[in-house]
Structures are given as C-alpha cells and as structure tokens.
Short mmCIF file of C-alpha atoms and ligand atoms in Angstrom, two decimals:
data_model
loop_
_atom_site.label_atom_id
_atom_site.label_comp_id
_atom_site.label_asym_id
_atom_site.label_seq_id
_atom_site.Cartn_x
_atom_site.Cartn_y
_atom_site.Cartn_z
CA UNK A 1 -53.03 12.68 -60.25
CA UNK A 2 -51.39 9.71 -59.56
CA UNK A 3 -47.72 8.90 -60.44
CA UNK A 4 -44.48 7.35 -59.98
CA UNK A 5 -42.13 9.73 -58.89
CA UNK A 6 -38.08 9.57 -58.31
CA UNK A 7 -37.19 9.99 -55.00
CA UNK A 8 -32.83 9.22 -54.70
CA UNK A 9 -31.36 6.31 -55.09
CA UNK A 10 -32.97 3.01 -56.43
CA UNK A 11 -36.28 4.32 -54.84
CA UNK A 12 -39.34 5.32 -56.38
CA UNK A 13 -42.66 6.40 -55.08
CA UNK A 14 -46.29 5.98 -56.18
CA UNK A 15 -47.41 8.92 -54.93
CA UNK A 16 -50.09 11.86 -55.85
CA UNK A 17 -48.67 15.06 -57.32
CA UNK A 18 -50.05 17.79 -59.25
CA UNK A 19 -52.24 17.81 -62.42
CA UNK A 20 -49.69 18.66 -65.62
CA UNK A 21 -51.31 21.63 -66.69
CA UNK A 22 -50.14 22.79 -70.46
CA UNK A 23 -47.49 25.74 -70.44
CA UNK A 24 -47.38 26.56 -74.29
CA UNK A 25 -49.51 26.56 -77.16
CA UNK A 26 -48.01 24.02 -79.21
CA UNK A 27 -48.94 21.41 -76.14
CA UNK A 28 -51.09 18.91 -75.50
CA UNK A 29 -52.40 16.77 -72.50
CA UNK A 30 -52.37 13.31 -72.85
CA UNK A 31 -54.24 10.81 -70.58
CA UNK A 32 -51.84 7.43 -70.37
CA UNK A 33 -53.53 4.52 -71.04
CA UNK A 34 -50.55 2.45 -70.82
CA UNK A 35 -46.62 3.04 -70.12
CA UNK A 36 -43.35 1.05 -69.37
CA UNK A 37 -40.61 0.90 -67.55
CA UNK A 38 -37.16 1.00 -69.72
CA UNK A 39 -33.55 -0.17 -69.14
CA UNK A 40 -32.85 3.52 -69.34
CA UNK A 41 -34.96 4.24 -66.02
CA UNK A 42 -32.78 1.95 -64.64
CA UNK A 43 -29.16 4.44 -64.70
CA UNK A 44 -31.02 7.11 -62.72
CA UNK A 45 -32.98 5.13 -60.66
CA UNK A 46 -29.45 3.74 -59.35
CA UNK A 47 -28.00 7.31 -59.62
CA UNK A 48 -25.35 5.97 -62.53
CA UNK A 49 -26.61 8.75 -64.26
CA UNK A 50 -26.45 11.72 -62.20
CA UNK A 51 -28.84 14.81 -61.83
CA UNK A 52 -32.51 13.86 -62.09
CA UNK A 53 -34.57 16.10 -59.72
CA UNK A 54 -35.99 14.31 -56.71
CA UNK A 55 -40.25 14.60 -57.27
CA UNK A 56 -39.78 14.29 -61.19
CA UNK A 57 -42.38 11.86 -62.64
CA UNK A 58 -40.61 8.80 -64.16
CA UNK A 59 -40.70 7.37 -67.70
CA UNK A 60 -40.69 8.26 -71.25
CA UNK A 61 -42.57 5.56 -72.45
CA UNK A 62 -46.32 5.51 -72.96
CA UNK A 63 -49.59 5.48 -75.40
CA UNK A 64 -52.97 7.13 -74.56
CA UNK A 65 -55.85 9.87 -75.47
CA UNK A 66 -55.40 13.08 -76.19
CA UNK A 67 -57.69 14.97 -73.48
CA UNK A 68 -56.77 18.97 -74.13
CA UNK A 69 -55.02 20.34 -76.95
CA UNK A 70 -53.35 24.32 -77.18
CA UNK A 71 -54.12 26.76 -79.45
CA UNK A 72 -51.64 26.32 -81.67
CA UNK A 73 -51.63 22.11 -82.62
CA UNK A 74 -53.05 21.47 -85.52
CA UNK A 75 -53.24 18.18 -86.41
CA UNK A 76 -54.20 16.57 -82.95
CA UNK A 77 -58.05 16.72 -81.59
CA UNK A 78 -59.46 15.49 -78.37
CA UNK A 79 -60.38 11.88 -78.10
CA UNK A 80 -57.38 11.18 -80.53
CA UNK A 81 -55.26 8.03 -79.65
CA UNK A 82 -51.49 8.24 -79.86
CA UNK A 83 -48.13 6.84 -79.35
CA UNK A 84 -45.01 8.67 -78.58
CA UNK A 85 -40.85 8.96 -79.23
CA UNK A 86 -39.23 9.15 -75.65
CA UNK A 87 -38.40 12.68 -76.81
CA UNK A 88 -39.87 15.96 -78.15
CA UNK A 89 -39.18 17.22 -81.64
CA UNK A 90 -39.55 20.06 -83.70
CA UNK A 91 -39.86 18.57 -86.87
CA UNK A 92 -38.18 21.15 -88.85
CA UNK A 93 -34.62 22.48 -87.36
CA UNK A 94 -31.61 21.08 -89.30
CA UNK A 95 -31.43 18.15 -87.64
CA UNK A 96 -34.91 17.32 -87.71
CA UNK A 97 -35.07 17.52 -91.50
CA UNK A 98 -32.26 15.08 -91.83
CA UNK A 99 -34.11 12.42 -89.25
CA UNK A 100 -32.08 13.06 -86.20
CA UNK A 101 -35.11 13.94 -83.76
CA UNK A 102 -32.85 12.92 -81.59
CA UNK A 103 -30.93 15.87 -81.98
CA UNK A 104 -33.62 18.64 -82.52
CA UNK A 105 -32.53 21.35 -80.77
CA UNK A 106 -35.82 21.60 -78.58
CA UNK A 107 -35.29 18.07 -77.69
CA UNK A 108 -36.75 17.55 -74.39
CA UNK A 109 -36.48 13.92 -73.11
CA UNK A 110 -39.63 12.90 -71.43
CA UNK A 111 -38.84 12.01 -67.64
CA UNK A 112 -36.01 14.07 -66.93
CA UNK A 113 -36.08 17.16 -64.93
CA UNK A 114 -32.90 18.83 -63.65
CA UNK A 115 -32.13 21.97 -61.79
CA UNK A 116 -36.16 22.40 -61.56
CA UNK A 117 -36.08 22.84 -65.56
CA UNK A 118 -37.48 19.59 -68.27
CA UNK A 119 -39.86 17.50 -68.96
CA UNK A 120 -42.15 15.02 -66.51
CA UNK A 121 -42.39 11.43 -67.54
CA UNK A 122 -45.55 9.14 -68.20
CA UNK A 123 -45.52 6.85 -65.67
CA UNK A 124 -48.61 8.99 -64.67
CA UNK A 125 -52.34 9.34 -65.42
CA UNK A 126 -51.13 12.52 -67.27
CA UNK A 127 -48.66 13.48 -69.02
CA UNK A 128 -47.97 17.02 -70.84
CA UNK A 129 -46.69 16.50 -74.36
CA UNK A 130 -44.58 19.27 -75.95
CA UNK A 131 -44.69 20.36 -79.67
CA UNK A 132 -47.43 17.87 -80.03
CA UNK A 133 -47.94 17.96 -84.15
CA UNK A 134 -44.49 17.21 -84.94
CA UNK A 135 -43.65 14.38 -81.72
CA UNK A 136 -47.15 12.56 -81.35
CA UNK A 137 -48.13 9.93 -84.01
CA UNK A 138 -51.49 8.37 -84.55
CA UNK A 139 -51.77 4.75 -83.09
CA UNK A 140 -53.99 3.19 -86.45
CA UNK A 141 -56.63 1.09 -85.57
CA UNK A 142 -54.28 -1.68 -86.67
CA UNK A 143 -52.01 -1.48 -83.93
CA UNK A 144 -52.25 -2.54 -80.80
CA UNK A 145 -51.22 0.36 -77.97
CA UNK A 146 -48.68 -2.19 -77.04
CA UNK A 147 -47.15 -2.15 -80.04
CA UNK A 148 -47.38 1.32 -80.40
CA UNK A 149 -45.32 1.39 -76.62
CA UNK A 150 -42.82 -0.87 -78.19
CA UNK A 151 -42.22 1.59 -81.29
CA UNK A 152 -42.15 4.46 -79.38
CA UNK A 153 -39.16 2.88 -77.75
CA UNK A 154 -37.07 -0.27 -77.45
CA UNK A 155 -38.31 -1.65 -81.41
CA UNK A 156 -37.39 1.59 -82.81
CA UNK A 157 -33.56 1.80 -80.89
CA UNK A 158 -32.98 -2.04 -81.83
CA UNK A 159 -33.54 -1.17 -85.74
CA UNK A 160 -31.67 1.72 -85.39
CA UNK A 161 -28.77 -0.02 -83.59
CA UNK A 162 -29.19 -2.62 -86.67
CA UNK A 163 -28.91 0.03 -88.78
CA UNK A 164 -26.10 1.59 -87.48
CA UNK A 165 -24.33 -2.28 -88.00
CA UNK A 166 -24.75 -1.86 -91.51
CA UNK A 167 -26.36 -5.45 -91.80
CA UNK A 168 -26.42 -7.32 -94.87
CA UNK A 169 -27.42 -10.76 -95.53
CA UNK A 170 -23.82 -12.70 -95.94
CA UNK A 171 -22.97 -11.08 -92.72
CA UNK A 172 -22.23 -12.67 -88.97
CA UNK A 173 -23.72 -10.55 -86.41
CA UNK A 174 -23.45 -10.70 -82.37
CA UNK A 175 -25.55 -8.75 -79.97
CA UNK A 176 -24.38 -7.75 -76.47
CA UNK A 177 -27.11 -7.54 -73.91
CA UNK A 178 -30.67 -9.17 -74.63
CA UNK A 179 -32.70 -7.21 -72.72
CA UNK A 180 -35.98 -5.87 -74.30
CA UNK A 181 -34.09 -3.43 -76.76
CA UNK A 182 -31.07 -5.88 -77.49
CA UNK A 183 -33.66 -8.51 -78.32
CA UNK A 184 -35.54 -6.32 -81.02
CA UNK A 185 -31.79 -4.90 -82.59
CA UNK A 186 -32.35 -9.02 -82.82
CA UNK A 187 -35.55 -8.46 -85.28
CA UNK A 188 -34.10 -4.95 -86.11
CA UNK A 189 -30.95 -6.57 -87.36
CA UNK A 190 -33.75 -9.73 -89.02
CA UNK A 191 -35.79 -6.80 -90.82
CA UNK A 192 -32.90 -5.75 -92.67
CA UNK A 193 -31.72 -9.18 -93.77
CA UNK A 194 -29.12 -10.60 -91.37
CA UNK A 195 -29.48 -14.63 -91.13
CA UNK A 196 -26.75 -15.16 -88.61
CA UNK A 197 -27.02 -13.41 -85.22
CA UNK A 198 -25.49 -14.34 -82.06
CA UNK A 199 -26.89 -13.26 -78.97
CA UNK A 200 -25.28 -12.81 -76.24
CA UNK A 201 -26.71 -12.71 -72.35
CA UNK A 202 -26.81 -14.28 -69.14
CA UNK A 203 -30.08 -15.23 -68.48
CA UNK A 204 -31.42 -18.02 -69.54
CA UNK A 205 -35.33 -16.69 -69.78
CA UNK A 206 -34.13 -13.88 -71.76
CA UNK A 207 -31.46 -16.03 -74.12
CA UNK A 208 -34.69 -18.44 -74.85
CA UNK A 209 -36.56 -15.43 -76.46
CA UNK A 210 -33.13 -14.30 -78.77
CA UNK A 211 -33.65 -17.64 -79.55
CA UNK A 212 -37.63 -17.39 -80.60
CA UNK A 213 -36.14 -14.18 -82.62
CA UNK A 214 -34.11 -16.38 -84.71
CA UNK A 215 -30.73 -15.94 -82.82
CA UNK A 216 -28.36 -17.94 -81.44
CA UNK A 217 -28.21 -18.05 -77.71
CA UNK A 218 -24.85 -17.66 -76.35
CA UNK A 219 -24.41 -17.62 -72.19
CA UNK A 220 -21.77 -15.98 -71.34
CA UNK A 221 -21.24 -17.21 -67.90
CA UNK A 222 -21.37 -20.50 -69.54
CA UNK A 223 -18.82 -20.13 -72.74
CA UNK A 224 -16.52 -17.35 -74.08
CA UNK A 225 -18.52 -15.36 -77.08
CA UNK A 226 -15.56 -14.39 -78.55
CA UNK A 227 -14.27 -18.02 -79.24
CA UNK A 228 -17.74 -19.08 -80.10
CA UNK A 229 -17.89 -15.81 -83.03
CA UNK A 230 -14.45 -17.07 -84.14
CA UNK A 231 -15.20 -20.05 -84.75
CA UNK A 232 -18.55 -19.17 -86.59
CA UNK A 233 -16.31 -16.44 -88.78
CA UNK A 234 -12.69 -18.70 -89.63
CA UNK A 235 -11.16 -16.69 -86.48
CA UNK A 236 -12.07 -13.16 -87.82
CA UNK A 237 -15.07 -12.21 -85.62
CA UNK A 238 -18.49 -10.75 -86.30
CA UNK A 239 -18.82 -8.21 -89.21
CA UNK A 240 -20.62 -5.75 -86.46
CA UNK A 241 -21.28 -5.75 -83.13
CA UNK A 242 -24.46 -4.67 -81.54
CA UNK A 243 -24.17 -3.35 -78.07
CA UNK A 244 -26.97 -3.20 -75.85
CA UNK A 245 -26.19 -2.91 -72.52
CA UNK A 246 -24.12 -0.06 -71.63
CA UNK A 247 -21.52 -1.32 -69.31
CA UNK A 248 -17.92 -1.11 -69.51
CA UNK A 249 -17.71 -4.66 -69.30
CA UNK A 250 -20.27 -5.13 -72.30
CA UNK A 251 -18.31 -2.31 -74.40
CA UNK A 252 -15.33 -4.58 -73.80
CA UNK A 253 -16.95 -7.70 -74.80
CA UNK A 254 -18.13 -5.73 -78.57
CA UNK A 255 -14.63 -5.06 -78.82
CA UNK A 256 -13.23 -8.61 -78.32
CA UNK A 257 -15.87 -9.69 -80.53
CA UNK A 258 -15.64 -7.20 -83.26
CA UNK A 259 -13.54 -8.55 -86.33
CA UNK A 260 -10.95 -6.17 -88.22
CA UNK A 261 -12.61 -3.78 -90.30
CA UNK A 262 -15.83 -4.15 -88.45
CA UNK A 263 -18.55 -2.20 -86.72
CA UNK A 264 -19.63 -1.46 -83.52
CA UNK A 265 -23.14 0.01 -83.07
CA UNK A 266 -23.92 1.46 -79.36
CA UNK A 267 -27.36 1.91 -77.99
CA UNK A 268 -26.18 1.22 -74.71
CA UNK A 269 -26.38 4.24 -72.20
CA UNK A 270 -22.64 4.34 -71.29
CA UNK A 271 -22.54 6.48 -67.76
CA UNK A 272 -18.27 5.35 -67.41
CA UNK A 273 -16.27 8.47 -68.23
CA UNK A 274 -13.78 6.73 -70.93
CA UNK A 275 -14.52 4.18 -74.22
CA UNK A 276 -13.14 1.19 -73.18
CA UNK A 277 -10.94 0.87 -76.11
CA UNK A 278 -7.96 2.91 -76.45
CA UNK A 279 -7.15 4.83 -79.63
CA UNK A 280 -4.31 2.48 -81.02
CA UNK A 281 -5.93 -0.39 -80.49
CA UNK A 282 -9.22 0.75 -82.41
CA UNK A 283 -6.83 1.68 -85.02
CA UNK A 284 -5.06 -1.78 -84.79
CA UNK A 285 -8.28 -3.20 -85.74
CA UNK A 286 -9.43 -0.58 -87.83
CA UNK A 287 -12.97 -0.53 -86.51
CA UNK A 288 -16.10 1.57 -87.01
CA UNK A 289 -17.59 2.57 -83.31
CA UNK A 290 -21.06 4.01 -83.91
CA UNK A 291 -23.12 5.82 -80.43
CA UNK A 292 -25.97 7.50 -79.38
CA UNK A 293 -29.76 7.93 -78.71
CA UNK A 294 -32.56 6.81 -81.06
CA UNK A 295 -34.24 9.22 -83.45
CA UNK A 296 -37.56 7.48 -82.27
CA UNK A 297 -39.87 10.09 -84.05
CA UNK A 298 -38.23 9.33 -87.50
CA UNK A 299 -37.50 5.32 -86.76
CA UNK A 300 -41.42 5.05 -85.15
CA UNK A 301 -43.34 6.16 -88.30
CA UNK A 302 -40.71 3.99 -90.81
CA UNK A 303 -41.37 0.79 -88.99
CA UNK A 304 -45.24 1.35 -88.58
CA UNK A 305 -46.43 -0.55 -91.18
CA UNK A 306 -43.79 -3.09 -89.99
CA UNK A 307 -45.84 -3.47 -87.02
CA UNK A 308 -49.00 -3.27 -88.84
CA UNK A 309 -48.45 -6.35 -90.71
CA UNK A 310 -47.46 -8.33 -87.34
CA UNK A 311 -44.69 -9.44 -89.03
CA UNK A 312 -42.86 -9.84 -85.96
CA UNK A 313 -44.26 -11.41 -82.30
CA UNK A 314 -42.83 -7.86 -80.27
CA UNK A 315 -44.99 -8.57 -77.76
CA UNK A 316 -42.89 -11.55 -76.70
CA UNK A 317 -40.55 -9.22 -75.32
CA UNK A 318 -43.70 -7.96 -72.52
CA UNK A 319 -43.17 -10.46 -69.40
CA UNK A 320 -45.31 -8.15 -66.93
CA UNK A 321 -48.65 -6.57 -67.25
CA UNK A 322 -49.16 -4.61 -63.46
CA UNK A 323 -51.20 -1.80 -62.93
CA UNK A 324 -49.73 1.46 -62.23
CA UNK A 325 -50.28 1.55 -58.62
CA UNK A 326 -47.82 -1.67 -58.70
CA UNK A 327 -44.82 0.37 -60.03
CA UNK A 328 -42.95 0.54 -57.36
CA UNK A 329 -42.93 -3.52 -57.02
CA UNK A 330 -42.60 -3.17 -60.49
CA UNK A 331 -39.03 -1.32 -60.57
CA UNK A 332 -37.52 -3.76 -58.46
CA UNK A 333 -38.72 -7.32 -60.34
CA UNK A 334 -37.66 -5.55 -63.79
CA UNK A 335 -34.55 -3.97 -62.06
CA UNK A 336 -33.33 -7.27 -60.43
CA UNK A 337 -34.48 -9.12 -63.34
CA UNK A 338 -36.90 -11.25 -60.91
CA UNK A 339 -39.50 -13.94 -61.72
CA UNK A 340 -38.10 -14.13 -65.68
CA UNK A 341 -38.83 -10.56 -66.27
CA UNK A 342 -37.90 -9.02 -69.57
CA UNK A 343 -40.79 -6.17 -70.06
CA UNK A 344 -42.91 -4.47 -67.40
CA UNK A 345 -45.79 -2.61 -68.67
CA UNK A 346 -47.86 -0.48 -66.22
CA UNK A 347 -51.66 -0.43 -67.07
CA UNK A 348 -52.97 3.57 -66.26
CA UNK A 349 -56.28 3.34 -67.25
CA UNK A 350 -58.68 1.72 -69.69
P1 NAD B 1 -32.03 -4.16 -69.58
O1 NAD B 1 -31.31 -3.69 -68.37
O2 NAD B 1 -33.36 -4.82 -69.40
O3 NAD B 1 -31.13 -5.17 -70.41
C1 NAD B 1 -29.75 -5.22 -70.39
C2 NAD B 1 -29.33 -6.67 -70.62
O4 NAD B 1 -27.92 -6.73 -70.75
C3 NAD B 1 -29.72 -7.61 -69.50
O5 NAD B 1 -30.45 -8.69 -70.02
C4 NAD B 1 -28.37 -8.04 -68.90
O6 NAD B 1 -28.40 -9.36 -68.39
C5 NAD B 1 -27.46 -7.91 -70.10
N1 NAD B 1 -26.04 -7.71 -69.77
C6 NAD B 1 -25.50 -7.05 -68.73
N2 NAD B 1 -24.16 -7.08 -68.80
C7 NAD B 1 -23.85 -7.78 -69.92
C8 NAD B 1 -22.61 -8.14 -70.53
N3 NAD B 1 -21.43 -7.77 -70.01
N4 NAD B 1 -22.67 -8.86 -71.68
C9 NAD B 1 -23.86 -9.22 -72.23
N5 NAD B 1 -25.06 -8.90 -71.67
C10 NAD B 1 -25.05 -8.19 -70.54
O7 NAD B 1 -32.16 -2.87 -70.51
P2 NAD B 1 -32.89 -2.55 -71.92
O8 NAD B 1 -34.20 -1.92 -71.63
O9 NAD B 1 -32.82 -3.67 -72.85
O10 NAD B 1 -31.90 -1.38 -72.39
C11 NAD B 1 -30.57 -1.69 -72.78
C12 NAD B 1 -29.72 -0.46 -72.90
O11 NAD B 1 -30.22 0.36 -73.97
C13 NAD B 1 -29.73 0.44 -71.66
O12 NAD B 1 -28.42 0.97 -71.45
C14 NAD B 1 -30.66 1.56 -72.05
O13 NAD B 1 -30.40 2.76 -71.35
C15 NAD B 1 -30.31 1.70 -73.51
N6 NAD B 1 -31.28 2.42 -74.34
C16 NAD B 1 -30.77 3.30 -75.23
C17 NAD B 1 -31.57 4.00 -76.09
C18 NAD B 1 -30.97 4.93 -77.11
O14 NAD B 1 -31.68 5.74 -77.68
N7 NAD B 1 -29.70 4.80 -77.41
C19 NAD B 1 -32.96 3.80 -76.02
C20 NAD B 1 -33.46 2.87 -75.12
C21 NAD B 1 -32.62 2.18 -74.28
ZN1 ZN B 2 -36.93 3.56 -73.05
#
C-alpha cells in the first residue's frame, strides 16, 4: 500500500510499504478514507520528540471502512464506517472505567513505533486497528467523516482542555496557541458556557477564525496579552488559562496570564525537560496547572451528538483538502504554516 512514512528529521516520504496484516484477534483492518495531519506530527517530524522509528507510517488521525475484522470483535462488521481516538483502548481496565482511555494500560498511540515495537499510523490506505470494539466508534449517517476526523482528535482535546479550565459563564478565559486544537478549546471552552475568551496567536489567518469562534483576537507580536487580560479582569488576569501550543515560551505566557487562584489547562505537547514555572512562584500565585493527553475515546462519543446537531462550523478549522499522494507537500505548508493553512486533510480514497 501506499503511505507516508517518517524518515529523520523534518522529512517524510510517500512511499509504498507493506500491507498491515492483523496480528490479534481483537483487530481489525480499516481502509482510510480520509486522515490528517496534527500539530502533534509536527514534534517528531522535527525530532523534538525523540525516538520514532525511521519507516513507521505517520498519523493517528483518520475515518474509513472496516474491510477485515478478527475473530474475536464483536460489534464491528465489514463495510462498517468508523471514526477513531488517536489511541487504542481497552475499555475496561481501571482507568478505562473512569474515562481516562488515555491511560488504559494497552494504550497504543496510533503512529508511533519505537525500538521496532507500536503501532503504524493512518496516513495510509490501511491501517490496522487494535482492540477494535472498545476504540472504533460508528460514524452515524449524520456526520460527516470530517467531522468524525475532527472528534477523533483536535475537537475532542479542545473540550477537554476546556474542561480541565473549569469554565463557567462569569468567567474570563485566554487561550495560548490557535492552531486547529487551540481554536476548538475556543468552542470547547463556548460549549460549556464561557462568554469571554481571549485568543491568543500570531497569525493573522488563524486569529480571524478565533474570532468567527466568538473570541477575541489578540496578536501577540502586535500587543502584550497579559496587559490586554488585565485590563479585561481589574488587573487580576484570566480565571484559567488554556494552553495550546506546547512551547516553553507559550507555558510562560499561561503563566503571566494566569490570575491568582487560577487554572492552567495544558494540551500542549511540552518536549522541554522542566515546567517553566518554578515551585514558589506557582505557590505565590496559588495556581492550578492541569497536563496531559486527551481521553479521545471517552470525549469522542460525549460530544457526538454535539456534532450531530452542527451546532458548531468545525469544519472552519480545515484550510487544505490534498490527496494523499500530496503529503509530503502537505507537511511542509501545514508545518511552516504556508498559504493561511490551519488544517490539512489528506483524501485516501473515496
Ligand atoms: P499547531 O502547530 O497547528 O498550532 C500551534 C499554534 O500555536 C500555532 O498557530 C502557533 O502560531 C501558535 N503559537 C506558537 N507559539 C506561541 C506562543 N508563544 N503564544 C501563542 N501562540 C503560539 O498545532 P495544533 O494541531 O493546534 O496542536 C497544538 C498542540 O496540541 C501541539 O503541541 C499538539 O501536540 C498538542 N496536542 C495535544 C493533544 C493531547 O492529547 N494533549 C492532542 C492533540 C494535539
Ligand atoms: Zn492529533
């Protein structure tokens, strides 16, 4: 099949490799109808984030057809369209039960392969899909397979990131970073009833959609965020600070911004050794810091009948619609943020 593959450092290759075959009985194949290319592609693909086997199939976003099922699923059939969390899940370890798929302890994350061990990703025509019953969902009639892409994803880690802010209504919010995930912790931190969200960024294509999403733009090449949340907040700062970036520089900026007794919620994939805050001075401020990767599987079938009811434009966020065989053009316009790009989506097949 064909694929794009990671070959070192800020390269990778559309190339053919071999056909995923399934290795257990709780697998299934799935043929990808569409995938996308993610921020989080982005810290191996510039070898921030260390280890990823050269040859391993990219990607961990992606919606298609079930083609062969193993012996053992028993909810999925052939010919059945789904959408997928960018990691495998049990669906019944400890952690599973309490909605941190994130955390199941046969996690696998799709796209990474290290020491020869882990899971291909599906920027592919196939990809193999482990413990199938408990990580696959449906995609309903309803929804469109982009918007099952986007909950499989970027929608679901901007709720949970909104979550994680512990939003309410009376509350001043900023967000750091608006790339495709900051900008739906935008309608993330909307859905659960914030009215006043700054959002900050520096590119102007991608501060005009935070703006469609009902937030205020704030370029931060252009003026300080942290005077423009004090003024909005009598000098305090925001209630909670969404961080979407993953850069010491960002992790600094949710800091500044953050007012006393406030929260910060990272989704941001931080690949610096240290938190950029030291202990005293979180305690100076007494702040809440709240990390780590998205429960997709459990945030994905919550929000579905948010996206079934269009409530929100998420497709907004897609600025690119290539064909697979484009990928490789495709990594570096997303990558260097090229021709107003926010969202890549690869086309496999039909
Ligand atoms: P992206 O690279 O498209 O967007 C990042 C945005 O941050 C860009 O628009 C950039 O201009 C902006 N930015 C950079 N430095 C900034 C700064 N100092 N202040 C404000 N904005 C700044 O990536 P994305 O796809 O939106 O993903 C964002 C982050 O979320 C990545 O780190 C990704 O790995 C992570 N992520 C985490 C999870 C999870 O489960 N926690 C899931 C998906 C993505
Ligand atoms: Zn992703």
């Amino acid at each position: 099949m064909k694929a794009l593959t990671f070959r070192g450092k800020e390269t990778v290759r559309y190339e053919s490799v071999p056909d995923p075959v399934l290795e257990t009985r709780t697998d299934v194949m799935v043929q990808v109808e569409l995938t996308a290319i993610c921020g989080s592609d982005l810290h191996p693909y510039h070898e921030r984030e260390k280890g990823l086997d050269h040859g391993t199939v990219m990607g961990h976003e992606f919606v298609g057809e079930i083609v062969e099922v193993g012996n053992e699923v028993v909810n999925l059939q052939r010919g059945m369209r789904v959408f997928c969390p960018f990691s495998t899940s049990c669906g019944v370890c400890f952690y599973c039960r309490r909605g941190l798929t994130a955390r199941c302890v046969h996690s696998q994350l799709f796209g990474w392969r290290e020491n020869g061990a882990g899971l291909h990703g599906g920027q592919a025509e196939f990809v193999r899909v482990p413990l199938a019953d408990t990580t696959l969902l449906l995609l309903p009639e309803t929804v469109s397979p982009e918007g099952g892409l986007l909950l499989g994803d970027v929608f679901s880690t901007g709720y949970f990131c909104a979550e994680m802010a512990e939003i309410s209504p009376q509350g001043v919010y900023a967000v750091v970073g608006c790339g495709p995930v900051g900008l739906m912790a935008i309608l993330g931190a909307r859905e659960l009833g914030a009215e006043q969200i700054y959002a900050i960024d520096a590119i102007p294509g991608r501060l005009k959609l935070a703006e469609t999403f009902g937030a205020v733009p704030v370029n931060f090449r252009e003026c300080d965020p942290v005077a423009v949340l004090r003024n909005a907040t009598e000098g305090r700062g925001a209630d909670s600070v969404l961080e979407v970036v993953g850069s010491a520089d960002a992790g600094r900026t949710a800091f500044e911004l953050v007012r006393p007794g406030g929260v910060i919620a990272t989704v941001g994939v931080h690949t610096g050794d240290r938190v950029v805050f030291s202990p005293v001075e979180a305690y100076d401020k007494n702040i809440t810091y709240k990390i780590g990767r998205c429960s997709a599987r459990h945030y994905m079938e919550n929000l579905l009948p948010v996206v079934e009811k269009g409530k929100y434009d998420l497709g907004a966020v897609i600025s690119h619609r290539l064909p697979l065989n484009q990928g490789v053009e495709a990594y570096r316009i997303f990558d260097k943020k090229l021709d107003n790009c926010s969202k890549v989506i690869l086309k496999v097949c039909e």
